[in-house]
């Protein structure tokens, strides 16, 4: 099954001591999956999901919001950007 989802992923990790054993030379690797996606990629993913909007409509809305936010910041308004977790 082919997917149109962008495949921009990598794996990073940290080597840490294995606390389950008493050996000093026993380590484990904590893996972290990293995905680097552009706004265009996120719009495509959202459009393929449960969104009722197309990728181009989502990108257009993002661009419009970004321009309005810039104007508001330049006019000394406080623009609260939510943290995405």
PDB file of C-alpha atoms in Angstrom:
ATOM      1  CA  UNK A   1       0.000   0.000   0.000  1.00  0.00           C
ATOM      2  CA  UNK A   2       1.576   3.255  -1.160  1.00  0.00           C
ATOM      3  CA  UNK A   3       1.331   6.349   0.976  1.00  0.00           C
ATOM      4  CA  UNK A   4       1.609   9.983  -0.065  1.00  0.00           C
ATOM      5  CA  UNK A   5       2.919  10.917   3.356  1.00  0.00           C
ATOM      6  CA  UNK A   6       6.383  12.528   3.212  1.00  0.00           C
ATOM      7  CA  UNK A   7       9.097  10.202   4.504  1.00  0.00           C
ATOM      8  CA  UNK A   8      11.466  12.576   6.278  1.00  0.00           C
ATOM      9  CA  UNK A   9      12.371  10.666   9.407  1.00  0.00           C
ATOM     10  CA  UNK A  10      15.501   9.782  11.276  1.00  0.00           C
ATOM     11  CA  UNK A  11      16.413   8.034  14.488  1.00  0.00           C
ATOM     12  CA  UNK A  12      18.519   9.501  17.267  1.00  0.00           C
ATOM     13  CA  UNK A  13      19.197   8.225  20.732  1.00  0.00           C
ATOM     14  CA  UNK A  14      21.218   8.280  23.902  1.00  0.00           C
ATOM     15  CA  UNK A  15      23.428   5.540  25.250  1.00  0.00           C
ATOM     16  CA  UNK A  16      22.658   5.105  28.947  1.00  0.00           C
ATOM     17  CA  UNK A  17      23.704   2.666  31.636  1.00  0.00           C
ATOM     18  CA  UNK A  18      21.420  -0.350  31.914  1.00  0.00           C
ATOM     19  CA  UNK A  19      20.088  -0.138  35.477  1.00  0.00           C
ATOM     20  CA  UNK A  20      18.535  -3.616  35.264  1.00  0.00           C
ATOM     21  CA  UNK A  21      21.925  -5.299  35.555  1.00  0.00           C
ATOM     22  CA  UNK A  22      24.807  -4.807  37.942  1.00  0.00           C
ATOM     23  CA  UNK A  23      27.445  -4.789  35.220  1.00  0.00           C
ATOM     24  CA  UNK A  24      29.295  -1.516  34.641  1.00  0.00           C
ATOM     25  CA  UNK A  25      29.808  -2.236  30.956  1.00  0.00           C
ATOM     26  CA  UNK A  26      26.137  -2.897  30.149  1.00  0.00           C
ATOM     27  CA  UNK A  27      24.342  -0.103  28.297  1.00  0.00           C
ATOM     28  CA  UNK A  28      21.023   0.430  26.572  1.00  0.00           C
ATOM     29  CA  UNK A  29      20.085   2.806  23.771  1.00  0.00           C
ATOM     30  CA  UNK A  30      17.068   5.100  24.249  1.00  0.00           C
ATOM     31  CA  UNK A  31      15.682   5.715  20.759  1.00  0.00           C
ATOM     32  CA  UNK A  32      13.995   8.939  19.683  1.00  0.00           C
ATOM     33  CA  UNK A  33      12.225   9.145  16.342  1.00  0.00           C
ATOM     34  CA  UNK A  34      12.612  12.526  14.670  1.00  0.00           C
ATOM     35  CA  UNK A  35      10.467  13.814  11.805  1.00  0.00           C
ATOM     36  CA  UNK A  36      11.298  17.018   9.964  1.00  0.00           C
ATOM     37  CA  UNK A  37       8.253  18.325   8.156  1.00  0.00           C
ATOM     38  CA  UNK A  38       7.519  21.569   6.384  1.00  0.00           C
ATOM     39  CA  UNK A  39       4.238  23.446   6.632  1.00  0.00           C
ATOM     40  CA  UNK A  40       3.349  22.101   3.179  1.00  0.00           C
ATOM     41  CA  UNK A  41       3.950  18.529   4.410  1.00  0.00           C
ATOM     42  CA  UNK A  42       1.731  19.099   7.453  1.00  0.00           C
ATOM     43  CA  UNK A  43      -1.050  20.501   5.269  1.00  0.00           C
ATOM     44  CA  UNK A  44      -0.887  17.412   3.017  1.00  0.00           C
ATOM     45  CA  UNK A  45      -1.003  15.072   6.015  1.00  0.00           C
ATOM     46  CA  UNK A  46      -3.943  16.944   7.552  1.00  0.00           C
ATOM     47  CA  UNK A  47      -5.835  16.967   4.239  1.00  0.00           C
ATOM     48  CA  UNK A  48      -5.397  13.187   3.909  1.00  0.00           C
ATOM     49  CA  UNK A  49      -6.707  12.716   7.435  1.00  0.00           C
ATOM     50  CA  UNK A  50     -10.017  13.862   8.852  1.00  0.00           C
ATOM     51  CA  UNK A  51      -9.869  17.448   7.616  1.00  0.00           C
ATOM     52  CA  UNK A  52     -12.686  18.720   5.443  1.00  0.00           C
ATOM     53  CA  UNK A  53     -10.240  21.122   3.774  1.00  0.00           C
ATOM     54  CA  UNK A  54      -7.768  20.459   0.977  1.00  0.00           C
ATOM     55  CA  UNK A  55      -4.027  20.871   1.428  1.00  0.00           C
ATOM     56  CA  UNK A  56      -4.024  24.088  -0.615  1.00  0.00           C
ATOM     57  CA  UNK A  57      -6.873  25.543   1.478  1.00  0.00           C
ATOM     58  CA  UNK A  58      -5.022  24.739   4.705  1.00  0.00           C
ATOM     59  CA  UNK A  59      -1.807  26.274   3.376  1.00  0.00           C
ATOM     60  CA  UNK A  60      -3.696  29.387   2.263  1.00  0.00           C
ATOM     61  CA  UNK A  61      -5.287  29.755   5.719  1.00  0.00           C
ATOM     62  CA  UNK A  62      -1.866  29.326   7.366  1.00  0.00           C
ATOM     63  CA  UNK A  63      -0.339  31.982   5.106  1.00  0.00           C
ATOM     64  CA  UNK A  64      -3.196  34.401   5.815  1.00  0.00           C
ATOM     65  CA  UNK A  65      -2.902  33.867   9.589  1.00  0.00           C
ATOM     66  CA  UNK A  66       0.856  34.341   9.459  1.00  0.00           C
ATOM     67  CA  UNK A  67       0.487  37.665   7.619  1.00  0.00           C
ATOM     68  CA  UNK A  68      -2.148  38.936  10.070  1.00  0.00           C
ATOM     69  CA  UNK A  69       0.044  37.907  13.018  1.00  0.00           C
ATOM     70  CA  UNK A  70       3.003  39.816  11.524  1.00  0.00           C
ATOM     71  CA  UNK A  71       0.876  42.940  11.098  1.00  0.00           C
ATOM     72  CA  UNK A  72      -0.389  42.671  14.674  1.00  0.00           C
ATOM     73  CA  UNK A  73       3.126  42.220  16.053  1.00  0.00           C
ATOM     74  CA  UNK A  74       4.377  45.249  14.128  1.00  0.00           C
ATOM     75  CA  UNK A  75       1.502  47.333  15.513  1.00  0.00           C
ATOM     76  CA  UNK A  76       2.637  46.444  19.062  1.00  0.00           C
ATOM     77  CA  UNK A  77      -0.149  43.964  19.703  1.00  0.00           C
ATOM     78  CA  UNK A  78       0.444  40.888  21.800  1.00  0.00           C
ATOM     79  CA  UNK A  79      -0.045  37.727  19.767  1.00  0.00           C
ATOM     80  CA  UNK A  80      -0.301  34.573  21.838  1.00  0.00           C
ATOM     81  CA  UNK A  81       0.993  31.535  19.962  1.00  0.00           C
ATOM     82  CA  UNK A  82      -0.143  28.265  21.553  1.00  0.00           C
ATOM     83  CA  UNK A  83       2.439  25.607  22.284  1.00  0.00           C
ATOM     84  CA  UNK A  84       1.871  22.427  20.295  1.00  0.00           C
ATOM     85  CA  UNK A  85       2.689  19.307  22.254  1.00  0.00           C
TER      86      UNK A  85
END
